[in-house]
Every structure is written in C-alpha cells, then in structure tokens.
Amino acid sequence: DTEVTQTPKHLVMGMTNKKSLKCEQHMGHRAMYWYKQKAKKPPELMFVYSYEKLSINESVPSRFSPECPNSSLLNLHLHALQPEDSALYLCASSQGGLRTDTQYFGPGTRLTVL
Amino acid sequence: TQLLEQSPQFLSIQEGENLTVYCNSSSVFSSLQWYRQEPGEGPVLLVTVVTGGEVKKLKRLTFQFGDARKDSSLHITAAQPGDTGLYLCAGARSGNQFYFGTGTSLTVIP
C-alpha cells in the first residue's frame, strides 16, 4: 500500500478564517512533507518533518503552521491567509534517510482564499 | 535557482507520435523519480531510478538515468491521449532533500 490521504479535497476560506489541512499515511514512513503548487508549476517545498520533528522550514510565512502529532499524521494549520495563498497543497511521505528514498504524494487539497 | 531543468516546457503532439522529455542538472543525485500529474490531483509516481546508466521500461514509457547520475530522460512511444499531463522529475539527495524539475506539460491530441 503506497497511499497517502489528504482531507479535505477542496477548501474555501475567508482571510479571517482558521482552518486545518490533514494528511495521513500508514506505510511506516518517517519523513513527511508539505508542498504548495500553482497550476502547471512544480511543487514548492514548505516543510519537512523527520521522525516527527520539523527539520526543514523553507521560510514559510507564520500564517502557515505545521504540526506532526504522530508518525502517521501531518497537519497544516491556516490562519489569516491571503488570496495569493490559493493553490493546491500537497502532502508527501518517504521512508526517510535512504539513499534511494522515494516520495509518495497524496491527492492534494485545493485551497481557495477569498 | 532550479537544480533540475526539464525540456521541453510544453509539448503538444498527435496521438501515435513518439516523444522524449529531458531532465538535466549539474548536480549528482542518489536517485531520481518521474511523476505524472493531472490537473487538481497529486503527482503519481511512475518510476525511481537509482543506478547510473539504468534503463527502466513501463509499457510504452522508457526511463534512463545518466551514467553520472546528473540527468535523466523519459521516452514515450506511440503517445495516447491518456498520457496527457504534467511530467515532473525529482532528484533525491541525502537528508530528505528532494529537488523537483521545472516540469513538462504534455498534451496528446486524438
């Protein structure tokens, strides 16, 4: 099983709202990632968690707040977003630390900020 | 600065034609992945190549990893409309570091 699940599939929020994106994997992977993607562009890395600890934060604005409650779950908390934050948000996981590591992606959450 | 450059950026071809997408870098990667992505969906893994010079085939798709592990190519034979999508290469380095290519948007016209 190489499935990564993400909820919700679609999210529309106002600039004053607080919402959360959720990601789950049951492959025993120890690295989990959040990416932001605009149409027809490659994904842009936001955060990396390794063994449930934040290891990479690509200078993401504080209105995005990641959380890794356990090795299977990854959340992205959203607050006071801007319309330019509208994008496809992708979660991925990988075994972590392997020379031949491979990322597996979820289906994404389409976020629209009004 | 993008570590991995893909070419071409856009490609529109007729059904039945062959095509090659290139993924080039001046950096060495421990492995390289190819993904296909449809609009509004997550990237779907097609293949991982690990060894320099490695060639892998997946039905009508042929993937090659360069001898020096700096570049890769994806060749599609007899393209079909179902091959339409955004093709992404991604190189892996140590420490959970993955670097995406610039992407190739393919349209196959019936």
PDB file of C-alpha atoms in Angstrom:
ATOM      1  CA  ASP A   1       0.000   0.000   0.000  1.00  0.00           C
ATOM      2  CA  THR A   2       1.502   3.314  -1.093  1.00  0.00           C
ATOM      3  CA  GLU A   3      -1.415   5.536  -0.187  1.00  0.00           C
ATOM      4  CA  VAL A   4      -1.256   8.983   1.302  1.00  0.00           C
ATOM      5  CA  THR A   5      -4.639  10.502   2.117  1.00  0.00           C
ATOM      6  CA  GLN A   6      -5.490  14.177   2.435  1.00  0.00           C
ATOM      7  CA  THR A   7      -8.593  15.954   3.690  1.00  0.00           C
ATOM      8  CA  PRO A   8     -10.433  17.989   2.710  1.00  0.00           C
ATOM      9  CA  LYS A   9     -10.276  17.676  -1.077  1.00  0.00           C
ATOM     10  CA  HIS A  10     -11.447  21.265  -1.526  1.00  0.00           C
ATOM     11  CA  LEU A  11     -11.455  24.200   0.908  1.00  0.00           C
ATOM     12  CA  VAL A  12     -12.751  27.738   0.507  1.00  0.00           C
ATOM     13  CA  MET A  13     -11.938  30.165   3.274  1.00  0.00           C
ATOM     14  CA  GLY A  14     -12.007  33.862   4.026  1.00  0.00           C
ATOM     15  CA  MET A  15      -8.955  35.821   5.052  1.00  0.00           C
ATOM     16  CA  THR A  16     -10.034  35.859   8.708  1.00  0.00           C
ATOM     17  CA  ASN A  17     -10.810  32.146   8.982  1.00  0.00           C
ATOM     18  CA  LYS A  18      -8.811  29.424  10.723  1.00  0.00           C
ATOM     19  CA  LYS A  19      -8.745  26.016   9.084  1.00  0.00           C
ATOM     20  CA  SER A  20      -6.578  22.910   9.032  1.00  0.00           C
ATOM     21  CA  LEU A  21      -5.422  20.516   6.330  1.00  0.00           C
ATOM     22  CA  LYS A  22      -4.854  16.890   7.295  1.00  0.00           C
ATOM     23  CA  CYS A  23      -2.589  14.206   5.880  1.00  0.00           C
ATOM     24  CA  GLU A  24      -2.237  10.554   6.840  1.00  0.00           C
ATOM     25  CA  GLN A  25      -0.039   7.644   5.775  1.00  0.00           C
ATOM     26  CA  HIS A  26       0.240   4.095   7.074  1.00  0.00           C
ATOM     27  CA  MET A  27       3.352   2.990   5.224  1.00  0.00           C
ATOM     28  CA  GLY A  28       5.613   3.385   8.262  1.00  0.00           C
ATOM     29  CA  HIS A  29       7.327   6.334   6.618  1.00  0.00           C
ATOM     30  CA  ARG A  30       9.303   8.580   8.937  1.00  0.00           C
ATOM     31  CA  ALA A  31       9.562  11.679   6.733  1.00  0.00           C
ATOM     32  CA  MET A  32       6.544  13.779   5.784  1.00  0.00           C
ATOM     33  CA  TYR A  33       6.353  16.891   3.632  1.00  0.00           C
ATOM     34  CA  TRP A  34       4.079  19.811   2.790  1.00  0.00           C
ATOM     35  CA  TYR A  35       4.251  21.385  -0.656  1.00  0.00           C
ATOM     36  CA  LYS A  36       2.425  24.282  -2.303  1.00  0.00           C
ATOM     37  CA  GLN A  37       1.744  24.087  -6.039  1.00  0.00           C
ATOM     38  CA  LYS A  38       0.433  26.602  -8.548  1.00  0.00           C
ATOM     39  CA  ALA A  39      -1.074  25.466 -11.843  1.00  0.00           C
ATOM     40  CA  LYS A  40       1.385  23.824 -14.270  1.00  0.00           C
ATOM     41  CA  LYS A  41       4.318  24.622 -11.986  1.00  0.00           C
ATOM     42  CA  PRO A  42       6.403  22.173  -9.934  1.00  0.00           C
ATOM     43  CA  PRO A  43       5.570  21.762  -6.248  1.00  0.00           C
ATOM     44  CA  GLU A  44       7.360  24.171  -3.880  1.00  0.00           C
ATOM     45  CA  LEU A  45       8.590  22.693  -0.618  1.00  0.00           C
ATOM     46  CA  MET A  46       7.176  24.270   2.544  1.00  0.00           C
ATOM     47  CA  PHE A  47       8.033  21.967   5.456  1.00  0.00           C
ATOM     48  CA  VAL A  48       9.735  18.645   6.163  1.00  0.00           C
ATOM     49  CA  TYR A  49       9.212  16.523   9.252  1.00  0.00           C
ATOM     50  CA  SER A  50      11.703  13.778  10.034  1.00  0.00           C
ATOM     51  CA  TYR A  51      10.898  11.388  12.865  1.00  0.00           C
ATOM     52  CA  GLU A  52       8.122  13.761  13.965  1.00  0.00           C
ATOM     53  CA  LYS A  53      10.468  16.723  14.285  1.00  0.00           C
ATOM     54  CA  LEU A  54      10.457  19.736  11.994  1.00  0.00           C
ATOM     55  CA  SER A  55      13.698  19.509  10.038  1.00  0.00           C
ATOM     56  CA  ILE A  56      13.141  21.959   7.177  1.00  0.00           C
ATOM     57  CA  ASN A  57      11.110  25.180   7.052  1.00  0.00           C
ATOM     58  CA  GLU A  58      11.529  26.915   3.726  1.00  0.00           C
ATOM     59  CA  SER A  59      10.944  30.436   5.094  1.00  0.00           C
ATOM     60  CA  VAL A  60       7.199  29.963   5.031  1.00  0.00           C
ATOM     61  CA  PRO A  61       5.047  32.814   6.458  1.00  0.00           C
ATOM     62  CA  SER A  62       3.812  32.231  10.009  1.00  0.00           C
ATOM     63  CA  ARG A  63       0.203  32.145   8.825  1.00  0.00           C
ATOM     64  CA  PHE A  64       1.048  28.529   7.898  1.00  0.00           C
ATOM     65  CA  SER A  65       1.729  26.371  10.960  1.00  0.00           C
ATOM     66  CA  PRO A  66       2.632  22.686  10.584  1.00  0.00           C
ATOM     67  CA  GLU A  67       2.081  20.011  13.201  1.00  0.00           C
ATOM     68  CA  CYS A  68       3.066  16.350  13.348  1.00  0.00           C
ATOM     69  CA  PRO A  69       1.024  14.699  16.151  1.00  0.00           C
ATOM     70  CA  ASN A  70       2.484  11.244  15.438  1.00  0.00           C
ATOM     71  CA  SER A  71       4.404   9.346  12.819  1.00  0.00           C
ATOM     72  CA  SER A  72       1.308   8.794  10.647  1.00  0.00           C
ATOM     73  CA  LEU A  73      -0.296  12.218  10.759  1.00  0.00           C
ATOM     74  CA  LEU A  74       0.648  15.641   9.472  1.00  0.00           C
ATOM     75  CA  ASN A  75      -1.443  18.784   9.796  1.00  0.00           C
ATOM     76  CA  LEU A  76      -1.159  22.242   8.311  1.00  0.00           C
ATOM     77  CA  HIS A  77      -2.948  24.956  10.271  1.00  0.00           C
ATOM     78  CA  LEU A  78      -4.027  28.007   8.317  1.00  0.00           C
ATOM     79  CA  HIS A  79      -4.819  31.442   9.727  1.00  0.00           C
ATOM     80  CA  ALA A  80      -5.243  34.885   8.170  1.00  0.00           C
ATOM     81  CA  LEU A  81      -4.351  33.713   4.684  1.00  0.00           C
ATOM     82  CA  GLN A  82      -4.101  35.946   1.647  1.00  0.00           C
ATOM     83  CA  PRO A  83      -5.700  35.402  -1.780  1.00  0.00           C
ATOM     84  CA  GLU A  84      -2.243  34.638  -3.219  1.00  0.00           C
ATOM     85  CA  ASP A  85      -2.120  31.597  -0.932  1.00  0.00           C
ATOM     86  CA  SER A  86      -4.760  29.956  -3.111  1.00  0.00           C
ATOM     87  CA  ALA A  87      -3.112  26.826  -4.538  1.00  0.00           C
ATOM     88  CA  LEU A  88      -3.012  23.039  -4.442  1.00  0.00           C
ATOM     89  CA  TYR A  89      -1.460  21.873  -1.179  1.00  0.00           C
ATOM     90  CA  LEU A  90       0.246  18.521  -1.394  1.00  0.00           C
ATOM     91  CA  CYS A  91       1.378  16.182   1.338  1.00  0.00           C
ATOM     92  CA  ALA A  92       4.011  13.540   0.702  1.00  0.00           C
ATOM     93  CA  SER A  93       5.830  10.905   2.692  1.00  0.00           C
ATOM     94  CA  SER A  94       9.011   8.877   2.288  1.00  0.00           C
ATOM     95  CA  GLN A  95      10.859   6.263   4.292  1.00  0.00           C
ATOM     96  CA  GLY A  96      13.382   8.864   5.323  1.00  0.00           C
ATOM     97  CA  GLY A  97      17.147   8.805   5.292  1.00  0.00           C
ATOM     98  CA  LEU A  98      17.594   6.288   2.492  1.00  0.00           C
ATOM     99  CA  ARG A  99      19.934   6.911  -0.405  1.00  0.00           C
ATOM    100  CA  THR A 100      17.213   5.601  -2.716  1.00  0.00           C
ATOM    101  CA  ASP A 101      14.339   7.326  -0.946  1.00  0.00           C
ATOM    102  CA  THR A 102      11.141   7.978  -2.896  1.00  0.00           C
ATOM    103  CA  GLN A 103       8.307  10.365  -2.111  1.00  0.00           C
ATOM    104  CA  TYR A 104       4.663   9.308  -2.376  1.00  0.00           C
ATOM    105  CA  PHE A 105       2.092  12.046  -2.748  1.00  0.00           C
ATOM    106  CA  GLY A 106      -1.476  12.480  -1.601  1.00  0.00           C
ATOM    107  CA  PRO A 107      -4.227  13.751  -3.910  1.00  0.00           C
ATOM    108  CA  GLY A 108      -3.901  17.309  -2.595  1.00  0.00           C
ATOM    109  CA  THR A 109      -6.219  19.919  -1.116  1.00  0.00           C
ATOM    110  CA  ARG A 110      -7.400  22.642  -3.494  1.00  0.00           C
ATOM    111  CA  LEU A 111      -7.449  25.807  -1.341  1.00  0.00           C
ATOM    112  CA  THR A 112      -9.214  28.989  -2.386  1.00  0.00           C
ATOM    113  CA  VAL A 113      -8.816  32.112  -0.241  1.00  0.00           C
ATOM    114  CA  LEU A 114     -11.440  34.780  -0.813  1.00  0.00           C
TER     115      LEU A 114
ATOM    116  CA  THR B   1      17.819  28.711  -8.963  1.00  0.00           C
ATOM    117  CA  GLN B   2      16.347  25.408 -10.117  1.00  0.00           C
ATOM    118  CA  LEU B   3      18.646  22.420  -9.682  1.00  0.00           C
ATOM    119  CA  LEU B   4      16.847  20.349 -12.305  1.00  0.00           C
ATOM    120  CA  GLU B   5      15.857  21.764 -15.688  1.00  0.00           C
ATOM    121  CA  GLN B   6      13.308  19.954 -17.823  1.00  0.00           C
ATOM    122  CA  SER B   7      12.864  20.354 -21.545  1.00  0.00           C
ATOM    123  CA  PRO B   8      10.710  20.984 -23.335  1.00  0.00           C
ATOM    124  CA  GLN B   9       8.490  23.022 -21.019  1.00  0.00           C
ATOM    125  CA  PHE B  10       5.399  22.464 -23.191  1.00  0.00           C
ATOM    126  CA  LEU B  11       4.744  19.769 -25.767  1.00  0.00           C
ATOM    127  CA  SER B  12       1.679  19.208 -27.939  1.00  0.00           C
ATOM    128  CA  ILE B  13       1.697  16.180 -30.221  1.00  0.00           C
ATOM    129  CA  GLN B  14      -0.651  13.972 -32.216  1.00  0.00           C
ATOM    130  CA  GLU B  15      -1.750  10.579 -30.962  1.00  0.00           C
ATOM    131  CA  GLY B  16       0.678   7.894 -32.092  1.00  0.00           C
ATOM    132  CA  GLU B  17       3.790  10.103 -32.134  1.00  0.00           C
ATOM    133  CA  ASN B  18       6.895   9.465 -30.045  1.00  0.00           C
ATOM    134  CA  LEU B  19       8.432  11.989 -27.669  1.00  0.00           C
ATOM    135  CA  THR B  20      11.311  12.440 -25.241  1.00  0.00           C
ATOM    136  CA  VAL B  21      11.430  14.629 -22.144  1.00  0.00           C
ATOM    137  CA  TYR B  22      14.768  15.573 -20.633  1.00  0.00           C
ATOM    138  CA  CYS B  23      15.708  16.314 -17.030  1.00  0.00           C
ATOM    139  CA  ASN B  24      19.161  17.865 -16.648  1.00  0.00           C
ATOM    140  CA  SER B  25      21.320  19.045 -13.781  1.00  0.00           C
ATOM    141  CA  SER B  26      24.922  19.837 -12.947  1.00  0.00           C
ATOM    142  CA  SER B  27      24.441  18.105  -9.580  1.00  0.00           C
ATOM    143  CA  VAL B  28      24.626  14.425  -8.727  1.00  0.00           C
ATOM    144  CA  PHE B  29      21.582  12.717  -7.242  1.00  0.00           C
ATOM    145  CA  SER B  30      21.381   9.445  -5.343  1.00  0.00           C
ATOM    146  CA  SER B  31      18.127   8.591  -7.090  1.00  0.00           C
ATOM    147  CA  LEU B  32      15.649  10.205  -9.422  1.00  0.00           C
ATOM    148  CA  GLN B  33      11.893   9.889  -9.686  1.00  0.00           C
ATOM    149  CA  TRP B  34       9.482  10.605 -12.525  1.00  0.00           C
ATOM    150  CA  TYR B  35       5.880  11.574 -11.784  1.00  0.00           C
ATOM    151  CA  ARG B  36       2.810  12.306 -13.890  1.00  0.00           C
ATOM    152  CA  GLN B  37       0.257  14.730 -12.575  1.00  0.00           C
ATOM    153  CA  GLU B  38      -3.239  15.558 -13.797  1.00  0.00           C
ATOM    154  CA  PRO B  39      -4.869  18.936 -13.035  1.00  0.00           C
ATOM    155  CA  GLY B  40      -6.071  19.200  -9.437  1.00  0.00           C
ATOM    156  CA  GLU B  41      -4.543  15.851  -8.461  1.00  0.00           C
ATOM    157  CA  GLY B  42      -1.354  14.818  -6.709  1.00  0.00           C
ATOM    158  CA  PRO B  43       1.714  13.599  -8.621  1.00  0.00           C
ATOM    159  CA  VAL B  44       1.640   9.864  -9.286  1.00  0.00           C
ATOM    160  CA  LEU B  45       4.946   8.039  -9.129  1.00  0.00           C
ATOM    161  CA  LEU B  46       5.950   6.401 -12.419  1.00  0.00           C
ATOM    162  CA  VAL B  47       9.443   5.149 -11.628  1.00  0.00           C
ATOM    163  CA  THR B  48      12.513   5.514  -9.426  1.00  0.00           C
ATOM    164  CA  VAL B  49      15.952   5.088 -10.997  1.00  0.00           C
ATOM    165  CA  VAL B  50      18.972   4.575  -8.810  1.00  0.00           C
ATOM    166  CA  THR B  51      21.988   3.299 -10.734  1.00  0.00           C
ATOM    167  CA  GLY B  52      23.928   5.362 -13.269  1.00  0.00           C
ATOM    168  CA  GLY B  53      23.091   4.161 -16.786  1.00  0.00           C
ATOM    169  CA  GLU B  54      19.979   2.352 -15.591  1.00  0.00           C
ATOM    170  CA  VAL B  55      17.118   1.896 -18.051  1.00  0.00           C
ATOM    171  CA  LYS B  56      13.602   1.015 -16.915  1.00  0.00           C
ATOM    172  CA  LYS B  57      10.562   0.308 -19.033  1.00  0.00           C
ATOM    173  CA  LEU B  58       6.944   0.742 -18.053  1.00  0.00           C
ATOM    174  CA  LYS B  59       4.768  -0.353 -21.000  1.00  0.00           C
ATOM    175  CA  ARG B  60       5.270   2.425 -23.615  1.00  0.00           C
ATOM    176  CA  LEU B  61       7.443   4.537 -21.290  1.00  0.00           C
ATOM    177  CA  THR B  62      11.229   4.168 -21.141  1.00  0.00           C
ATOM    178  CA  PHE B  63      13.255   5.903 -18.444  1.00  0.00           C
ATOM    179  CA  GLN B  64      17.004   6.332 -18.412  1.00  0.00           C
ATOM    180  CA  PHE B  65      19.312   7.611 -15.680  1.00  0.00           C
ATOM    181  CA  GLY B  66      22.528   9.200 -16.910  1.00  0.00           C
ATOM    182  CA  ASP B  67      25.846   7.446 -16.259  1.00  0.00           C
ATOM    183  CA  ALA B  68      26.935  10.252 -13.924  1.00  0.00           C
ATOM    184  CA  ARG B  69      23.519  10.375 -12.180  1.00  0.00           C
ATOM    185  CA  LYS B  70      23.083  14.035 -13.159  1.00  0.00           C
ATOM    186  CA  ASP B  71      20.400  13.690 -15.802  1.00  0.00           C
ATOM    187  CA  SER B  72      17.526  11.523 -16.956  1.00  0.00           C
ATOM    188  CA  SER B  73      15.169  11.098 -19.871  1.00  0.00           C
ATOM    189  CA  LEU B  74      11.641   9.822 -20.371  1.00  0.00           C
ATOM    190  CA  HIS B  75      10.690   8.447 -23.791  1.00  0.00           C
ATOM    191  CA  ILE B  76       7.072   7.718 -24.692  1.00  0.00           C
ATOM    192  CA  THR B  77       6.312   5.543 -27.700  1.00  0.00           C
ATOM    193  CA  ALA B  78       3.041   5.911 -29.590  1.00  0.00           C
ATOM    194  CA  ALA B  79       1.588   8.545 -27.280  1.00  0.00           C
ATOM    195  CA  GLN B  80      -2.075   8.297 -26.335  1.00  0.00           C
ATOM    196  CA  PRO B  81      -4.494  10.966 -25.035  1.00  0.00           C
ATOM    197  CA  GLY B  82      -4.319   9.286 -21.623  1.00  0.00           C
ATOM    198  CA  ASP B  83      -0.639  10.285 -21.455  1.00  0.00           C
ATOM    199  CA  THR B  84      -1.650  13.943 -21.235  1.00  0.00           C
ATOM    200  CA  GLY B  85      -0.467  15.606 -18.038  1.00  0.00           C
ATOM    201  CA  LEU B  86       2.357  17.390 -16.263  1.00  0.00           C
ATOM    202  CA  TYR B  87       5.523  15.300 -16.098  1.00  0.00           C
ATOM    203  CA  LEU B  88       7.860  16.031 -13.223  1.00  0.00           C
ATOM    204  CA  CYS B  89      11.292  14.689 -12.442  1.00  0.00           C
ATOM    205  CA  ALA B  90      12.600  14.874  -8.880  1.00  0.00           C
ATOM    206  CA  GLY B  91      16.119  14.170  -7.689  1.00  0.00           C
ATOM    207  CA  ALA B  92      16.869  12.863  -4.223  1.00  0.00           C
ATOM    208  CA  ARG B  93      19.903  13.728  -2.116  1.00  0.00           C
ATOM    209  CA  SER B  94      20.746  12.931   1.485  1.00  0.00           C
ATOM    210  CA  GLY B  95      18.788  14.287   4.434  1.00  0.00           C
ATOM    211  CA  ASN B  96      15.283  14.036   2.987  1.00  0.00           C
ATOM    212  CA  GLN B  97      16.196  16.528   0.268  1.00  0.00           C
ATOM    213  CA  PHE B  98      14.202  16.279  -2.945  1.00  0.00           C
ATOM    214  CA  TYR B  99      14.527  18.702  -5.844  1.00  0.00           C
ATOM    215  CA  PHE B 100      11.835  18.985  -8.481  1.00  0.00           C
ATOM    216  CA  GLY B 101      12.412  19.712 -12.130  1.00  0.00           C
ATOM    217  CA  THR B 102      10.738  22.631 -13.859  1.00  0.00           C
ATOM    218  CA  GLY B 103       8.020  20.384 -15.333  1.00  0.00           C
ATOM    219  CA  THR B 104       6.882  19.395 -18.824  1.00  0.00           C
ATOM    220  CA  SER B 105       3.254  19.885 -19.779  1.00  0.00           C
ATOM    221  CA  LEU B 106       2.264  17.276 -22.379  1.00  0.00           C
ATOM    222  CA  THR B 107      -0.890  17.356 -24.479  1.00  0.00           C
ATOM    223  CA  VAL B 108      -1.680  14.427 -26.766  1.00  0.00           C
ATOM    224  CA  ILE B 109      -4.273  15.311 -29.381  1.00  0.00           C
ATOM    225  CA  PRO B 110      -6.591  12.498 -30.501  1.00  0.00           C
TER     226      PRO B 110
END
